[in-house]
mmCIF file of C-alpha atoms in Angstrom:
data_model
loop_
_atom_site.group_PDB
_atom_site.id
_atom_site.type_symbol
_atom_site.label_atom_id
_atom_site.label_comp_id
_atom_site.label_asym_id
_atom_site.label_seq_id
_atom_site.Cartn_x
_atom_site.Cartn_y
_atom_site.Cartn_z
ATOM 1 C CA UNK L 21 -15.940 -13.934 6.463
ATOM 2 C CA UNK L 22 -13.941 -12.889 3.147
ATOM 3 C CA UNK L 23 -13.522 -9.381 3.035
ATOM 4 C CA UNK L 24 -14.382 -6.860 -0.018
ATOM 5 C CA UNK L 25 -12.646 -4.599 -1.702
ATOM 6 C CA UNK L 26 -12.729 -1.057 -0.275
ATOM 7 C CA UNK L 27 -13.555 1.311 -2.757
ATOM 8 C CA UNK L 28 -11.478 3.003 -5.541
ATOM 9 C CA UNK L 29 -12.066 6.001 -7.153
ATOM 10 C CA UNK L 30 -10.676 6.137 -11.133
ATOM 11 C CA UNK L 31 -8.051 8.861 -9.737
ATOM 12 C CA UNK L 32 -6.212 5.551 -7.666
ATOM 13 C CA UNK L 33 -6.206 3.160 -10.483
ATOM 14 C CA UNK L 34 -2.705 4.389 -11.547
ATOM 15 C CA UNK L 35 -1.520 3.830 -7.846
ATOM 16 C CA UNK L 36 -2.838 0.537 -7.851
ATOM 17 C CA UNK L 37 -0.960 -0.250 -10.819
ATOM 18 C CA UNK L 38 2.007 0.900 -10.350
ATOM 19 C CA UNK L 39 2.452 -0.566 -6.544
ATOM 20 C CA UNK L 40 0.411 -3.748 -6.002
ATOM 21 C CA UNK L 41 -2.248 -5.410 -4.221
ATOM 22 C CA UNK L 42 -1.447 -7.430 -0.844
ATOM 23 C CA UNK L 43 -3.987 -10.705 -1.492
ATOM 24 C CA UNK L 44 -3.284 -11.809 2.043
ATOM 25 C CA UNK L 45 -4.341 -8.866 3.796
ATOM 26 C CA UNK L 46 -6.774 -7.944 0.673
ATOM 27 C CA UNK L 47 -5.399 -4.199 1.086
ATOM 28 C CA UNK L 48 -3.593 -2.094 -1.527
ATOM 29 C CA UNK L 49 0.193 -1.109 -1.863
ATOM 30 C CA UNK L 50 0.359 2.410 -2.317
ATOM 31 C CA UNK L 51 2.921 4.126 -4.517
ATOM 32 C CA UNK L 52 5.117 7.098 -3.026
ATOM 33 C CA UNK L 53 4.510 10.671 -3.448
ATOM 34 C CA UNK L 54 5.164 12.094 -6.650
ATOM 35 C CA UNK L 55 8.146 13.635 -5.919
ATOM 36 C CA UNK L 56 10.052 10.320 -4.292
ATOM 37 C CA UNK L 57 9.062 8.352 -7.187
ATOM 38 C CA UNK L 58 11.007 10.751 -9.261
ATOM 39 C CA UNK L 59 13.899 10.747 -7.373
ATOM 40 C CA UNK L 60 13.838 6.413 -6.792
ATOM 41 C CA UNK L 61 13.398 6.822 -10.567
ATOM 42 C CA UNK L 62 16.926 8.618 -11.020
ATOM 43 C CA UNK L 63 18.827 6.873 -8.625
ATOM 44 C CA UNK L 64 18.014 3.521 -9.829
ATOM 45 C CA UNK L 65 17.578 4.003 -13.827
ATOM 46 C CA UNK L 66 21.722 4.136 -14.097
ATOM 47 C CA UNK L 67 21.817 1.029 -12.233
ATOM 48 C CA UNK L 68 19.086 -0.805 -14.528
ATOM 49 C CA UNK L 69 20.625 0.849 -18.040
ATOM 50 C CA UNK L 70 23.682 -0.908 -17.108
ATOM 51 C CA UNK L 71 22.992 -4.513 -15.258
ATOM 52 C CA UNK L 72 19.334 -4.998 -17.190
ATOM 53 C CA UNK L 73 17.794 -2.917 -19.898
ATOM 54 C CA UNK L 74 18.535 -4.066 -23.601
ATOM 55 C CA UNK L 75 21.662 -6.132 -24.455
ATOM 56 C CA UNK L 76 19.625 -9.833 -24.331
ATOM 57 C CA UNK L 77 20.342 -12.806 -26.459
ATOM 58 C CA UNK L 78 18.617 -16.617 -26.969
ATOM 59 C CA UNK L 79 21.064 -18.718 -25.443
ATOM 60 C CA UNK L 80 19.128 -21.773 -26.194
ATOM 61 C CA UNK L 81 15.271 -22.820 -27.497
ATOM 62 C CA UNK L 82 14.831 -25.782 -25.872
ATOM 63 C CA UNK L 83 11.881 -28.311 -27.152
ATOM 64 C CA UNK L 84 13.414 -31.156 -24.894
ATOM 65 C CA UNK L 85 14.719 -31.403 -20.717
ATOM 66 C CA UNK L 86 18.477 -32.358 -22.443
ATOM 67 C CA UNK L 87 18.382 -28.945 -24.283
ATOM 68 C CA UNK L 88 18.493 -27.174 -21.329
ATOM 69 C CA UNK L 89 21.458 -24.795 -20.793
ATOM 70 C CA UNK L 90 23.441 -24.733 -17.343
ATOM 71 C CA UNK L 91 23.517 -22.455 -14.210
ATOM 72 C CA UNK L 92 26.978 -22.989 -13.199
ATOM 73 C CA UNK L 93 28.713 -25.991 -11.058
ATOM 74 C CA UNK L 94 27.081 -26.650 -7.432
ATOM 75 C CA UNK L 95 30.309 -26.756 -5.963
ATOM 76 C CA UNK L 96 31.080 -22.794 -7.357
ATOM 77 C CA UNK L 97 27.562 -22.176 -6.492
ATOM 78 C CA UNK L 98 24.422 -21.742 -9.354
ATOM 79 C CA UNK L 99 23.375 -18.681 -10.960
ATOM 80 C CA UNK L 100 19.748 -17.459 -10.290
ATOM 81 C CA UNK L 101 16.677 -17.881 -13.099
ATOM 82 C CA UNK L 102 13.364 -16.031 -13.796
ATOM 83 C CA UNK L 103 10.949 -17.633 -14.716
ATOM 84 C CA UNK L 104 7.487 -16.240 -17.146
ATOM 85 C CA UNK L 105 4.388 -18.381 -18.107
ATOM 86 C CA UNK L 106 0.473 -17.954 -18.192
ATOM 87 C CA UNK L 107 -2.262 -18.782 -20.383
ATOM 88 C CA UNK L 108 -1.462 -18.363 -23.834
ATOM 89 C CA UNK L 109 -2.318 -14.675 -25.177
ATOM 90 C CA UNK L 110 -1.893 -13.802 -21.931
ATOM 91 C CA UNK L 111 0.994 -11.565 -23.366
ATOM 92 C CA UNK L 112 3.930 -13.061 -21.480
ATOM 93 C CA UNK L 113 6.060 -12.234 -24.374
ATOM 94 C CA UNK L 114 5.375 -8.705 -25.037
ATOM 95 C CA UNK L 115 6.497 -8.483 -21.082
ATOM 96 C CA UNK L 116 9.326 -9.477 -21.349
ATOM 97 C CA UNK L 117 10.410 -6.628 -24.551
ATOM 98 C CA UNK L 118 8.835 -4.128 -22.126
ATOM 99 C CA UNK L 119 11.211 -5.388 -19.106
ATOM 100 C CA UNK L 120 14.054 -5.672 -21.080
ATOM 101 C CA UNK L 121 13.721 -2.449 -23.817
ATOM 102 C CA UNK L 122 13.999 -4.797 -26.668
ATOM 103 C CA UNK L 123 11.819 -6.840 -28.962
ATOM 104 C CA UNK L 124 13.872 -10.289 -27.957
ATOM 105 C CA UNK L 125 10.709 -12.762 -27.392
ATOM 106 C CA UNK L 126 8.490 -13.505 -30.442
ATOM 107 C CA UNK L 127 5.244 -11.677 -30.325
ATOM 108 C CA UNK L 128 2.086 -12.185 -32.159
ATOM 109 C CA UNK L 129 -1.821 -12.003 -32.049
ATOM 110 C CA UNK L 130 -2.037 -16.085 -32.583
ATOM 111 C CA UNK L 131 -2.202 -17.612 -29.574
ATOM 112 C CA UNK L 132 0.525 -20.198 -28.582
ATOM 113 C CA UNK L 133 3.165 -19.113 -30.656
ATOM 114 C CA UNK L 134 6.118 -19.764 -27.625
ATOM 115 C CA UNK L 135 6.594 -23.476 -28.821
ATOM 116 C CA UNK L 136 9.438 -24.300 -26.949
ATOM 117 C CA UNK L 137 11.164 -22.827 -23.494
ATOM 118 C CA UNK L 138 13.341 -19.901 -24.450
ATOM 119 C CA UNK L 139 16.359 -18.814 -22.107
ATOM 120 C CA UNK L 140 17.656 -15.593 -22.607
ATOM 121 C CA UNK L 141 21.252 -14.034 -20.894
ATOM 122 C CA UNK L 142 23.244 -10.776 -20.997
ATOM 123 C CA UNK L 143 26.709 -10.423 -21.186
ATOM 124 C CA UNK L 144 28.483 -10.612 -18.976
ATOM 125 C CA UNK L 145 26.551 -13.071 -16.965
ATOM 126 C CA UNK L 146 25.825 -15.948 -18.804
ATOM 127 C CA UNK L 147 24.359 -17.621 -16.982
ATOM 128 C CA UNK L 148 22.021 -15.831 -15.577
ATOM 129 C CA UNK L 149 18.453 -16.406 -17.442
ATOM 130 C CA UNK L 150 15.341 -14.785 -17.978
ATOM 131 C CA UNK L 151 12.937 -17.898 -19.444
ATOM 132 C CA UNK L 152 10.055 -17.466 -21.194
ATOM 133 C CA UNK L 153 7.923 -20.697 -21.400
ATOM 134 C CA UNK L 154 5.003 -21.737 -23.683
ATOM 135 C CA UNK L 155 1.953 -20.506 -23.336
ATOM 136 C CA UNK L 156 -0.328 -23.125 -21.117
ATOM 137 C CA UNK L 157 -4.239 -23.673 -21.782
ATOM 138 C CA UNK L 158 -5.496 -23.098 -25.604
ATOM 139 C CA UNK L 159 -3.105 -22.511 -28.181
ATOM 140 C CA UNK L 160 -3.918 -23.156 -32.455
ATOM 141 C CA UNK L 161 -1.549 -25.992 -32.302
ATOM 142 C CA UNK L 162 -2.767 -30.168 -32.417
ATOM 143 C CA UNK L 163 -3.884 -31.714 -29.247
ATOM 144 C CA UNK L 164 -0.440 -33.827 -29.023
ATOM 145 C CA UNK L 165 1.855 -30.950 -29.362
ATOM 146 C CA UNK L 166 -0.036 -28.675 -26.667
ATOM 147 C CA UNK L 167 0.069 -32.117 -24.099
ATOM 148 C CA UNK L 168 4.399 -31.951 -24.884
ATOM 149 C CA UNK L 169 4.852 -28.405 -24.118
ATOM 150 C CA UNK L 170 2.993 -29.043 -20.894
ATOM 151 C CA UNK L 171 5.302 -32.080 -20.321
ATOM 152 C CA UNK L 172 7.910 -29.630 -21.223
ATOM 153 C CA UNK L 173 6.872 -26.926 -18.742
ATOM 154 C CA UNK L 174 6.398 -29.478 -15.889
ATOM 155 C CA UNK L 175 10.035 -31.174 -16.614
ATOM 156 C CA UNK L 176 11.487 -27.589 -16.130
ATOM 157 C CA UNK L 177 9.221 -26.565 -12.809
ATOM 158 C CA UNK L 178 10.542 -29.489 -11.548
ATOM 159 C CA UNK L 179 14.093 -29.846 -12.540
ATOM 160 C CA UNK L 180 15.390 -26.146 -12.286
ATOM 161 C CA UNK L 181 17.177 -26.126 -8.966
ATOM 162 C CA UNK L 182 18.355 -22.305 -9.747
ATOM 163 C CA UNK L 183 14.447 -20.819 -10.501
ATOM 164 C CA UNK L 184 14.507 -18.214 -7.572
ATOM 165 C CA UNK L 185 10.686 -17.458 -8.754
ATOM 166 C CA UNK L 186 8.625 -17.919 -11.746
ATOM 167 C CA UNK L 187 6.188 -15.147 -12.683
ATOM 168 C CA UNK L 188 2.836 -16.274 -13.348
ATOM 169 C CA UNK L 189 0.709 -13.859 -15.850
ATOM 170 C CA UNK L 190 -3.059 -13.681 -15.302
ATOM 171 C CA UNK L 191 -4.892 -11.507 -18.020
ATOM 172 C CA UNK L 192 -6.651 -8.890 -16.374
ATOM 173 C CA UNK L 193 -9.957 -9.019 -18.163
ATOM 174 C CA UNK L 194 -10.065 -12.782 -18.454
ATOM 175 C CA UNK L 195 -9.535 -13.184 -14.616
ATOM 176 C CA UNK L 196 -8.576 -16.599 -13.099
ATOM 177 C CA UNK L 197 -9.342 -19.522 -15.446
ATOM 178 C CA UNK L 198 -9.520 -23.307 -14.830
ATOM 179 C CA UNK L 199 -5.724 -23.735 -16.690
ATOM 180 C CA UNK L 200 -4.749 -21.084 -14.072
ATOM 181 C CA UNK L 201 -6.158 -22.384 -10.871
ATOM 182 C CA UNK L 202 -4.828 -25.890 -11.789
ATOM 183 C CA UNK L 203 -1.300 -24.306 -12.380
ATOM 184 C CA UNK L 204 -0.961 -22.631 -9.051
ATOM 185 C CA UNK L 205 -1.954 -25.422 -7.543
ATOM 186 C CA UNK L 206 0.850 -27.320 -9.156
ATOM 187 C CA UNK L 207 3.360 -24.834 -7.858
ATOM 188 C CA UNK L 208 2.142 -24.986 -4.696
ATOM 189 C CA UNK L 209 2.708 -28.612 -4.552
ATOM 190 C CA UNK L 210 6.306 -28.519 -6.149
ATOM 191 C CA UNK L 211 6.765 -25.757 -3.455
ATOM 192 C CA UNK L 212 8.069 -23.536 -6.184
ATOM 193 C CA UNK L 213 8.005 -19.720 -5.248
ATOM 194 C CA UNK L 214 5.924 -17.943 -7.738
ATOM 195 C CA UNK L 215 4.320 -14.333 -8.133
ATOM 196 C CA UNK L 216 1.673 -13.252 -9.981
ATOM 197 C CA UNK L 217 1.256 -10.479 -12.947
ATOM 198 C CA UNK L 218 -1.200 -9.057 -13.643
ATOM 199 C CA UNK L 219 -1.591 -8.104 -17.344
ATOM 200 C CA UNK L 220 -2.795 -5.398 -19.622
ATOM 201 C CA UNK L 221 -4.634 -3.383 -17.038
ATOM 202 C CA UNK L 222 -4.867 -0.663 -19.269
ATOM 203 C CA UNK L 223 -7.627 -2.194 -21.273
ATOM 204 C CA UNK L 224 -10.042 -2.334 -18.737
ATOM 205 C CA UNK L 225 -12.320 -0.885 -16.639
ATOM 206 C CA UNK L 226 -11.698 -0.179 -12.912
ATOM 207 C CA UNK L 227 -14.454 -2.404 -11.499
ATOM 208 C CA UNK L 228 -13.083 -5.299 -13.573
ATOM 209 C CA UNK L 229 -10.153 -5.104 -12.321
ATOM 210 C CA UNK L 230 -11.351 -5.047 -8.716
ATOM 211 C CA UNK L 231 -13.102 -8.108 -9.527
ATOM 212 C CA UNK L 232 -9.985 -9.825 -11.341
ATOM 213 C CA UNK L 233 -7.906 -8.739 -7.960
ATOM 214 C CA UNK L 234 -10.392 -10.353 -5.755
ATOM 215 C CA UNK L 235 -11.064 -13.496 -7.877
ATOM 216 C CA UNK L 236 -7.400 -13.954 -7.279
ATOM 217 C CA UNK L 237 -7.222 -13.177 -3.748
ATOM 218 C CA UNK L 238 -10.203 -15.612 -2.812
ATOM 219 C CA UNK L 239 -8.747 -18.300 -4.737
ATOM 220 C CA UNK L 240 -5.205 -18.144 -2.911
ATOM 221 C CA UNK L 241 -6.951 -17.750 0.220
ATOM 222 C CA UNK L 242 -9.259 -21.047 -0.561
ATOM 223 C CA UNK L 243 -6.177 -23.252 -1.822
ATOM 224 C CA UNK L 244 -3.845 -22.037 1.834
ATOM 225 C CA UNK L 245 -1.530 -20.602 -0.554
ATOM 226 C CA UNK L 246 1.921 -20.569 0.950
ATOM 227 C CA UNK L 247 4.513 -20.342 -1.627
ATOM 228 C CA UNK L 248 2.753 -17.041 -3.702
ATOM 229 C CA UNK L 249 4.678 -14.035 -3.148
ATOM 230 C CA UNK L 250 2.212 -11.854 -1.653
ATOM 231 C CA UNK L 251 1.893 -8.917 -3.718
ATOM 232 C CA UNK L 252 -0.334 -8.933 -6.962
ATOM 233 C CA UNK L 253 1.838 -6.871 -9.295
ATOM 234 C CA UNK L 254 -0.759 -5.362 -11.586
ATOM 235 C CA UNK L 255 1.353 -4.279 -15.388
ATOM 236 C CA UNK L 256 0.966 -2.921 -18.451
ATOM 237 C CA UNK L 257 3.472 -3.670 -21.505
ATOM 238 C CA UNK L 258 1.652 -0.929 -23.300
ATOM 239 C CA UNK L 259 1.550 2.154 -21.352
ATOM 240 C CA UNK L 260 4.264 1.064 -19.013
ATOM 241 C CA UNK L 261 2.730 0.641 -15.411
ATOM 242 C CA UNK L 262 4.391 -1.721 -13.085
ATOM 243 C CA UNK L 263 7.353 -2.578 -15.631
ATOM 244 C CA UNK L 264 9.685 -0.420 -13.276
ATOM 245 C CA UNK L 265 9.193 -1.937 -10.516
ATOM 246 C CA UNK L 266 8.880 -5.432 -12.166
ATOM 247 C CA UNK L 267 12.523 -4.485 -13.441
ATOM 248 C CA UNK L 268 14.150 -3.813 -10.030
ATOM 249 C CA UNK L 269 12.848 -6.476 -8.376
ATOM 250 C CA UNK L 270 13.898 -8.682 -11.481
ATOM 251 C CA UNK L 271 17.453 -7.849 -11.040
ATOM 252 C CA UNK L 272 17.650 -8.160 -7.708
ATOM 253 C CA UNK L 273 16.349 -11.794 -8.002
ATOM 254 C CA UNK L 274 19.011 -12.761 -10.519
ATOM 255 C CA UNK L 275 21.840 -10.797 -8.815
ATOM 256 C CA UNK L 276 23.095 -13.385 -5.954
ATOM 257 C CA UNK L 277 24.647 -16.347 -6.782
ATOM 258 C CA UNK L 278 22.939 -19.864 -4.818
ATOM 259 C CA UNK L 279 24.824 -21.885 -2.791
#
């Protein structure tokens, strides 16, 4: 029998949002005390100023699979990728400024406006991307283009030997749709490891988002689910909760080299 959510009072929707949600066990992650998030905060915000936050450039905008850039000679070993996609207006791209302190992917309120696959690298590692794909599911675009940029996407799931993980945004208030279901599945079947984000949990109410968490949950649970990271990282781009976090555990994906 699937288990319920326990309840939440409106005091613990910041702690939910700022730690996570464990699907697999259906329990929450809770955030440390006050005082030990302050000081993880200063020991680790010197660390992330230098190795992560601002400093980004477009190495390449690729619209085909030949346009995509390198990660380094196999025989050297390959440098990691991250990897960002969801629905489109899901706001991927406003993510990504938050996580990097800089306005470096195009925003905007028109839905589908990432038209090609965008890799992004700070000196001095190269090589070393943060990708930010088109938006899958509706987009103001014609039928033909939106069926390319999903060829696009699925060339680069599959041919991206360096993606360590690719993030997979689920609007908050939207829950999981049909485009969403269908793309887990596909990364489940590639084998790819993936996580999922949780967006703009700041513009909703606390029972939606119980019901957005469990909608999730159930659905990973009814597909056997094997290669989804199993913490629900819940963010906001606009007030800030979960980009932190998001942050470390961004660098410390694209910090080892793959051999």
């Amino acid at each position: 029998m699937r288990r319920r959510f326990s309840s939440i009072s409106m005091k613990d929707i910041e702690v939910l949002s700022l730690a996570g949600w464990d699907w697999r066990d259906n329990v929450p992650i809770r955030s440390l005390s006050n005082n030990q998030d302050k000081m993880l905060a200063s020991s680790s915000a010197r660390l992330l100023d230098k190795h992560f936050k601002g400093g980004w450039n477009l190495k390449v905008g690729a619209a085909t699979a030949d346009q995509f850039p390198s990660n380094g000679l196999r025989s050297k070993g390959l440098y990691p990728e991250i990897a960002f996609v969801g629905r489109s207006n899901v706001g991927k791209s406003t993510l990504i400024n938050a996580l990097v302190s800089q306005k470096l992917a195009h925003t905007s309120k028109t839905p589908g406006r990432t038209q090609q696959i965008n890799f992004f690298y700070r000196k001095p590692y190269e090589q070393r991307y943060i990708v930010d794909l088109p938006g899958y599911g509706f987009a103001k675009a014609p039928v033909k283009v939106v069926e390319e940029w999903n060829v696009l996407i699925g060339a680069y799931t599959r041919m991206r030997e360096a993606l360590v993980r690719m993030f997979v945004l689920i609007d908050n208030r939207r829950g999981l749709t049909t485009n969403d279901k269908e793309f887990l599945d596909f990364l489940e079947e590639l084998r790819i490891p993936h996580q999922i984000l949780v967006t703009k949990v700041d513009r909703t109410r606390l029972f939606d988002l119980e019901t957005c968490m469990n909608g999730i949950s159930a659905h990973l649970h009814d597909s056997k689910a094997v290669y989804t990271e199993r913490i629900l990282h819940p963010v906001s781009a606009k007030t800030g909760h979960g980009v932190p976090a998001l942050r470390e555990l961004a660098l410390s994906l694209l910090s080892d080299i793959l051999r």
